[in-house]
Amino acid sequence: MFRFISRALAFWRRRDSSEGQRAQYLRLLEGDTRLETVQGVVTKFCSDYGLIDELIYFSSDVVTGNVLLKVGQKVTAVVEEDKTSHGLKAIKVDAFHDHCRGDGLSDSYSRVSFGCITSPVEGANYIDHTSYFSLDVVCKDFEPYQGDRVEVEFSIQPDTQSRKAVSVKPLRHKHVHEVCITSLHGRNGVIDESIFFTLDSLKLPDGYVPRIADVVNAVAVESIQSCYIWRAISMTLVKRW
């Protein structure tokens, strides 16, 4: 029951990122399901214990196959909440094997961060505080816009700790069907009184111009837009009154 909800407002602030990841992992354990499987990266490992993504504790006796893990290694873990510390602990850890390389390790390792797009850089990039990414790593059919909450995977070089974004996608998205356009103000508008849209970043069928009361289908992403938390990225007309 993955719900990618982050409290972070910046990509690369370590504290904010850790808080966001903790919130995400805790939400995995909501409801009736008490165990969840997650993928992460070993960020600390001593002789008999370690941490995954700096948040999930594991002991060496839960690592399968007697594998000696290393910092930077990708793993899959079965996670539960520790009733005593209220933290997260893994009861099973499997090394993630890269069949192309065969050893589960690479010259670099990946890390996922969550954040909010703060401003576009003219030309090809979008920037969040002091970090930026190229638009060529953005997932298909998603054009980042100021305020969008995103999930970014980037590659880290262990020797220099330099990082490069390799994938950018919306934190959450949803499809809505047969809802009405409830307001229009210049190039901006609102669907169903809850989903913001702007004609500056909205995919429309050729020739279609949105009007109030149009019944539409839309795809929306989580985004901070004034009093709204969703932004439509595409819209198609279903019925016009």
mmCIF file of C-alpha atoms in Angstrom:
data_model
loop_
_atom_site.group_PDB
_atom_site.id
_atom_site.type_symbol
_atom_site.label_atom_id
_atom_site.label_comp_id
_atom_site.label_asym_id
_atom_site.label_seq_id
_atom_site.Cartn_x
_atom_site.Cartn_y
_atom_site.Cartn_z
ATOM 1 C CA MET A 1 0.000 0.000 0.000
ATOM 2 C CA PHE A 2 2.528 2.487 -1.205
ATOM 3 C CA ARG A 3 1.491 6.105 -0.666
ATOM 4 C CA PHE A 4 4.296 8.329 -1.786
ATOM 5 C CA ILE A 5 3.641 11.235 0.575
ATOM 6 C CA SER A 6 6.568 13.377 1.584
ATOM 7 C CA ARG A 7 6.911 16.147 4.133
ATOM 8 C CA ALA A 8 10.007 17.367 2.327
ATOM 9 C CA LEU A 9 10.018 20.705 0.550
ATOM 10 C CA ALA A 10 13.479 20.330 -0.970
ATOM 11 C CA PHE A 11 15.218 17.500 -2.809
ATOM 12 C CA TRP A 12 18.609 17.453 -1.257
ATOM 13 C CA ARG A 13 18.165 18.593 2.345
ATOM 14 C CA ARG A 14 19.131 15.433 4.154
ATOM 15 C CA ARG A 15 16.972 15.982 7.217
ATOM 16 C CA ASP A 16 13.861 16.784 5.210
ATOM 17 C CA SER A 17 14.506 13.834 2.910
ATOM 18 C CA SER A 18 14.828 11.461 5.871
ATOM 19 C CA GLU A 19 11.588 12.750 7.391
ATOM 20 C CA GLY A 20 9.809 12.319 4.091
ATOM 21 C CA GLN A 21 11.081 8.777 3.651
ATOM 22 C CA ARG A 22 10.106 7.883 7.210
ATOM 23 C CA ALA A 23 6.576 9.180 6.605
ATOM 24 C CA GLN A 24 6.432 7.146 3.404
ATOM 25 C CA TYR A 25 7.597 3.931 5.055
ATOM 26 C CA LEU A 26 5.282 4.335 8.048
ATOM 27 C CA ARG A 27 2.355 4.649 5.676
ATOM 28 C CA LEU A 28 3.255 1.271 4.232
ATOM 29 C CA LEU A 29 2.197 -0.245 7.533
ATOM 30 C CA GLU A 30 -1.199 1.422 7.795
ATOM 31 C CA GLY A 31 -4.391 -0.589 7.839
ATOM 32 C CA ASP A 32 -4.580 -4.339 8.246
ATOM 33 C CA THR A 33 -1.322 -5.094 6.471
ATOM 34 C CA ARG A 34 1.458 -5.182 9.022
ATOM 35 C CA LEU A 35 4.296 -6.333 6.795
ATOM 36 C CA GLU A 36 5.391 -4.609 3.604
ATOM 37 C CA THR A 37 8.185 -5.214 1.134
ATOM 38 C CA VAL A 38 10.296 -2.231 0.079
ATOM 39 C CA GLN A 39 13.393 -1.654 -2.043
ATOM 40 C CA GLY A 40 16.167 0.541 -0.761
ATOM 41 C CA VAL A 41 19.896 1.101 -0.399
ATOM 42 C CA VAL A 42 22.172 0.075 2.476
ATOM 43 C CA THR A 43 23.407 3.366 3.951
ATOM 44 C CA LYS A 44 25.200 1.948 6.988
ATOM 45 C CA PHE A 45 26.547 -1.513 7.799
ATOM 46 C CA CYS A 46 28.599 -2.710 10.750
ATOM 47 C CA SER A 47 29.515 -6.266 11.675
ATOM 48 C CA ASP A 48 26.096 -7.273 12.962
ATOM 49 C CA TYR A 49 23.593 -4.564 12.016
ATOM 50 C CA GLY A 50 22.880 -1.899 9.432
ATOM 51 C CA LEU A 51 20.461 0.708 8.087
ATOM 52 C CA ILE A 52 18.494 0.874 4.851
ATOM 53 C CA ASP A 53 17.819 4.394 3.550
ATOM 54 C CA GLU A 54 19.053 5.646 6.947
ATOM 55 C CA LEU A 55 15.697 4.655 8.473
ATOM 56 C CA ILE A 56 15.155 0.890 8.463
ATOM 57 C CA TYR A 57 17.184 -1.082 11.009
ATOM 58 C CA PHE A 58 18.244 -4.649 10.251
ATOM 59 C CA SER A 59 20.470 -7.208 11.956
ATOM 60 C CA SER A 60 22.902 -9.408 10.055
ATOM 61 C CA ASP A 61 20.965 -12.570 10.940
ATOM 62 C CA VAL A 62 17.983 -11.505 8.781
ATOM 63 C CA VAL A 63 20.110 -11.180 5.617
ATOM 64 C CA THR A 64 19.395 -14.192 3.429
ATOM 65 C CA GLY A 65 22.030 -16.324 1.771
ATOM 66 C CA ASN A 66 24.840 -15.310 4.160
ATOM 67 C CA VAL A 67 25.538 -12.321 1.872
ATOM 68 C CA LEU A 68 27.998 -9.745 3.204
ATOM 69 C CA LEU A 69 26.290 -6.474 2.437
ATOM 70 C CA LYS A 70 28.103 -3.237 1.619
ATOM 71 C CA VAL A 71 27.134 0.411 1.803
ATOM 72 C CA GLY A 72 25.530 1.424 -1.477
ATOM 73 C CA GLN A 73 24.089 -2.013 -2.204
ATOM 74 C CA LYS A 74 20.485 -2.275 -3.323
ATOM 75 C CA VAL A 75 18.305 -4.576 -1.229
ATOM 76 C CA THR A 76 14.726 -5.758 -0.885
ATOM 77 C CA ALA A 77 13.431 -5.862 2.683
ATOM 78 C CA VAL A 78 10.337 -7.076 4.493
ATOM 79 C CA VAL A 79 9.588 -4.309 6.998
ATOM 80 C CA GLU A 80 7.529 -4.000 10.156
ATOM 81 C CA GLU A 81 7.136 -1.356 12.856
ATOM 82 C CA ASP A 82 9.096 -1.976 16.053
ATOM 83 C CA LYS A 83 6.506 -1.814 18.848
ATOM 84 C CA THR A 84 9.119 -0.759 21.394
ATOM 85 C CA SER A 85 10.981 1.998 19.568
ATOM 86 C CA HIS A 86 8.165 2.797 17.077
ATOM 87 C CA GLY A 87 10.850 2.774 14.420
ATOM 88 C CA LEU A 88 11.100 0.527 11.374
ATOM 89 C CA LYS A 89 12.945 -2.771 11.271
ATOM 90 C CA ALA A 90 13.498 -5.382 8.595
ATOM 91 C CA ILE A 91 12.752 -9.024 9.368
ATOM 92 C CA LYS A 92 14.180 -10.208 6.055
ATOM 93 C CA VAL A 93 16.730 -8.602 3.733
ATOM 94 C CA ASP A 94 17.621 -9.867 0.254
ATOM 95 C CA ALA A 95 20.501 -8.479 -1.787
ATOM 96 C CA PHE A 96 19.321 -7.052 -5.094
ATOM 97 C CA HIS A 97 21.230 -8.784 -7.877
ATOM 98 C CA ASP A 98 21.919 -6.900 -11.089
ATOM 99 C CA HIS A 99 21.916 -9.649 -13.710
ATOM 100 C CA CYS A 100 23.875 -7.449 -16.070
ATOM 101 C CA ARG A 101 26.729 -7.108 -13.603
ATOM 102 C CA GLY A 102 26.206 -10.261 -11.563
ATOM 103 C CA ASP A 103 27.402 -8.988 -8.168
ATOM 104 C CA GLY A 104 24.496 -6.777 -7.083
ATOM 105 C CA LEU A 105 26.820 -3.768 -6.933
ATOM 106 C CA SER A 106 27.765 -1.080 -9.372
ATOM 107 C CA ASP A 107 30.255 1.735 -9.579
ATOM 108 C CA SER A 108 27.439 3.973 -8.407
ATOM 109 C CA TYR A 109 24.289 3.419 -6.400
ATOM 110 C CA SER A 110 20.882 5.023 -6.583
ATOM 111 C CA ARG A 111 18.904 7.031 -4.072
ATOM 112 C CA VAL A 112 15.331 8.280 -4.149
ATOM 113 C CA SER A 113 14.377 11.746 -2.882
ATOM 114 C CA PHE A 114 11.098 13.595 -2.744
ATOM 115 C CA GLY A 115 10.581 17.288 -3.240
ATOM 116 C CA CYS A 116 8.731 20.181 -4.790
ATOM 117 C CA ILE A 117 9.559 21.971 -8.035
ATOM 118 C CA THR A 118 10.370 25.550 -7.080
ATOM 119 C CA SER A 119 11.165 27.219 -10.418
ATOM 120 C CA PRO A 120 11.986 26.446 -14.044
ATOM 121 C CA VAL A 121 15.365 27.174 -15.557
ATOM 122 C CA GLU A 122 15.001 28.743 -18.965
ATOM 123 C CA GLY A 123 15.860 26.309 -21.726
ATOM 124 C CA ALA A 124 15.975 22.741 -20.467
ATOM 125 C CA ASN A 125 16.111 22.385 -16.701
ATOM 126 C CA TYR A 126 14.023 22.745 -13.594
ATOM 127 C CA ILE A 127 15.605 23.677 -10.295
ATOM 128 C CA ASP A 128 14.764 22.984 -6.672
ATOM 129 C CA HIS A 129 16.739 25.400 -4.494
ATOM 130 C CA THR A 130 20.356 24.703 -5.591
ATOM 131 C CA SER A 131 19.845 21.381 -7.405
ATOM 132 C CA TYR A 132 18.595 20.839 -10.906
ATOM 133 C CA PHE A 133 17.786 18.063 -13.347
ATOM 134 C CA SER A 134 17.594 17.800 -17.088
ATOM 135 C CA LEU A 135 14.186 17.424 -18.708
ATOM 136 C CA ASP A 136 15.394 14.395 -20.645
ATOM 137 C CA VAL A 137 15.133 12.255 -17.478
ATOM 138 C CA VAL A 138 11.476 13.176 -16.862
ATOM 139 C CA CYS A 139 8.990 10.345 -17.370
ATOM 140 C CA LYS A 140 6.828 10.272 -20.488
ATOM 141 C CA ASP A 141 3.782 12.573 -20.644
ATOM 142 C CA PHE A 142 4.824 14.587 -17.581
ATOM 143 C CA GLU A 143 5.915 18.198 -17.881
ATOM 144 C CA PRO A 144 7.100 19.460 -14.459
ATOM 145 C CA TYR A 145 5.500 22.695 -13.313
ATOM 146 C CA GLN A 146 6.212 24.952 -10.340
ATOM 147 C CA GLY A 147 4.631 23.440 -7.226
ATOM 148 C CA ASP A 148 4.582 19.827 -8.427
ATOM 149 C CA ARG A 149 5.599 17.184 -5.893
ATOM 150 C CA VAL A 150 7.979 14.735 -7.490
ATOM 151 C CA GLU A 151 9.972 11.581 -6.834
ATOM 152 C CA VAL A 152 13.543 11.744 -8.113
ATOM 153 C CA GLU A 153 15.958 8.851 -8.422
ATOM 154 C CA PHE A 154 19.554 9.827 -8.856
ATOM 155 C CA SER A 155 22.880 8.026 -9.179
ATOM 156 C CA ILE A 156 25.569 8.609 -6.543
ATOM 157 C CA GLN A 157 29.272 8.021 -7.047
ATOM 158 C CA PRO A 158 30.544 6.455 -3.782
ATOM 159 C CA ASP A 159 34.000 7.997 -4.025
ATOM 160 C CA THR A 160 32.947 11.618 -4.580
ATOM 161 C CA GLN A 161 29.285 11.465 -3.427
ATOM 162 C CA SER A 162 28.413 13.435 -6.559
ATOM 163 C CA ARG A 163 24.914 12.770 -7.814
ATOM 164 C CA LYS A 164 23.006 12.968 -11.048
ATOM 165 C CA ALA A 165 19.262 12.651 -11.542
ATOM 166 C CA VAL A 166 18.360 9.644 -13.688
ATOM 167 C CA SER A 167 14.577 9.613 -13.295
ATOM 168 C CA VAL A 168 11.880 12.154 -12.374
ATOM 169 C CA LYS A 169 8.191 11.327 -12.007
ATOM 170 C CA PRO A 170 5.134 12.679 -10.154
ATOM 171 C CA LEU A 171 4.896 11.772 -6.493
ATOM 172 C CA ARG A 172 1.251 10.789 -6.981
ATOM 173 C CA HIS A 173 -1.221 10.957 -9.841
ATOM 174 C CA LYS A 174 -4.865 10.120 -10.398
ATOM 175 C CA HIS A 175 -7.449 9.867 -13.168
ATOM 176 C CA VAL A 176 -10.803 11.625 -12.821
ATOM 177 C CA HIS A 177 -13.774 10.897 -15.057
ATOM 178 C CA GLU A 178 -16.762 12.996 -16.105
ATOM 179 C CA VAL A 179 -16.122 15.995 -13.878
ATOM 180 C CA CYS A 180 -17.034 19.605 -14.624
ATOM 181 C CA ILE A 181 -14.870 22.651 -15.164
ATOM 182 C CA THR A 182 -16.080 24.872 -12.339
ATOM 183 C CA SER A 183 -14.102 28.067 -12.903
ATOM 184 C CA LEU A 184 -11.890 29.869 -15.416
ATOM 185 C CA HIS A 185 -9.748 32.954 -14.818
ATOM 186 C CA GLY A 186 -7.624 33.906 -17.799
ATOM 187 C CA ARG A 187 -5.329 30.972 -18.550
ATOM 188 C CA ASN A 188 -6.017 29.226 -15.233
ATOM 189 C CA GLY A 189 -8.990 27.195 -14.128
ATOM 190 C CA VAL A 190 -10.352 24.597 -11.727
ATOM 191 C CA ILE A 191 -11.977 21.211 -12.304
ATOM 192 C CA ASP A 192 -14.577 19.891 -9.871
ATOM 193 C CA GLU A 193 -13.706 22.741 -7.466
ATOM 194 C CA SER A 194 -10.577 20.829 -6.419
ATOM 195 C CA ILE A 195 -8.110 20.375 -9.304
ATOM 196 C CA PHE A 196 -6.123 23.339 -10.599
ATOM 197 C CA PHE A 197 -5.082 23.638 -14.244
ATOM 198 C CA THR A 198 -3.242 26.155 -16.366
ATOM 199 C CA LEU A 199 -3.232 26.371 -20.138
ATOM 200 C CA ASP A 200 0.517 27.036 -19.878
ATOM 201 C CA SER A 201 1.045 23.371 -19.004
ATOM 202 C CA LEU A 202 -1.959 21.303 -20.028
ATOM 203 C CA LYS A 203 -2.285 18.755 -22.820
ATOM 204 C CA LEU A 204 -5.506 19.174 -24.792
ATOM 205 C CA PRO A 205 -6.912 17.562 -27.954
ATOM 206 C CA ASP A 206 -6.356 19.647 -31.069
ATOM 207 C CA GLY A 207 -8.921 22.415 -31.335
ATOM 208 C CA TYR A 208 -10.369 22.036 -27.850
ATOM 209 C CA VAL A 209 -10.646 25.177 -25.699
ATOM 210 C CA PRO A 210 -11.927 24.558 -22.150
ATOM 211 C CA ARG A 211 -15.134 26.301 -21.043
ATOM 212 C CA ILE A 212 -16.983 26.483 -17.728
ATOM 213 C CA ALA A 213 -19.432 23.555 -17.296
ATOM 214 C CA ASP A 214 -17.607 21.311 -19.788
ATOM 215 C CA VAL A 215 -17.663 17.692 -18.646
ATOM 216 C CA VAL A 216 -14.135 16.309 -18.973
ATOM 217 C CA ASN A 217 -11.826 13.451 -18.143
ATOM 218 C CA ALA A 218 -8.444 14.436 -16.743
ATOM 219 C CA VAL A 219 -5.148 13.181 -15.366
ATOM 220 C CA ALA A 220 -3.869 15.082 -12.328
ATOM 221 C CA VAL A 221 -0.642 15.082 -10.317
ATOM 222 C CA GLU A 222 -0.051 16.118 -6.712
ATOM 223 C CA SER A 223 0.979 19.766 -6.730
ATOM 224 C CA ILE A 224 0.950 22.784 -4.409
ATOM 225 C CA GLN A 225 -1.189 25.397 -6.173
ATOM 226 C CA SER A 226 -2.592 28.026 -3.805
ATOM 227 C CA CYS A 227 -5.403 26.223 -1.943
ATOM 228 C CA TYR A 228 -5.322 23.189 -4.257
ATOM 229 C CA ILE A 229 -3.181 20.055 -3.961
ATOM 230 C CA TRP A 230 -3.766 18.607 -7.446
ATOM 231 C CA ARG A 231 -2.907 19.930 -10.910
ATOM 232 C CA ALA A 232 -4.384 18.606 -14.152
ATOM 233 C CA ILE A 233 -1.740 17.719 -16.749
ATOM 234 C CA SER A 234 -4.126 16.537 -19.481
ATOM 235 C CA MET A 235 -7.794 16.948 -20.242
ATOM 236 C CA THR A 236 -10.257 15.600 -22.800
ATOM 237 C CA LEU A 237 -13.809 16.767 -23.473
ATOM 238 C CA VAL A 238 -16.616 14.313 -22.696
ATOM 239 C CA LYS A 239 -19.669 16.577 -23.078
ATOM 240 C CA ARG A 240 -20.340 20.250 -23.703
ATOM 241 C CA TRP A 241 -23.616 21.747 -22.530
#
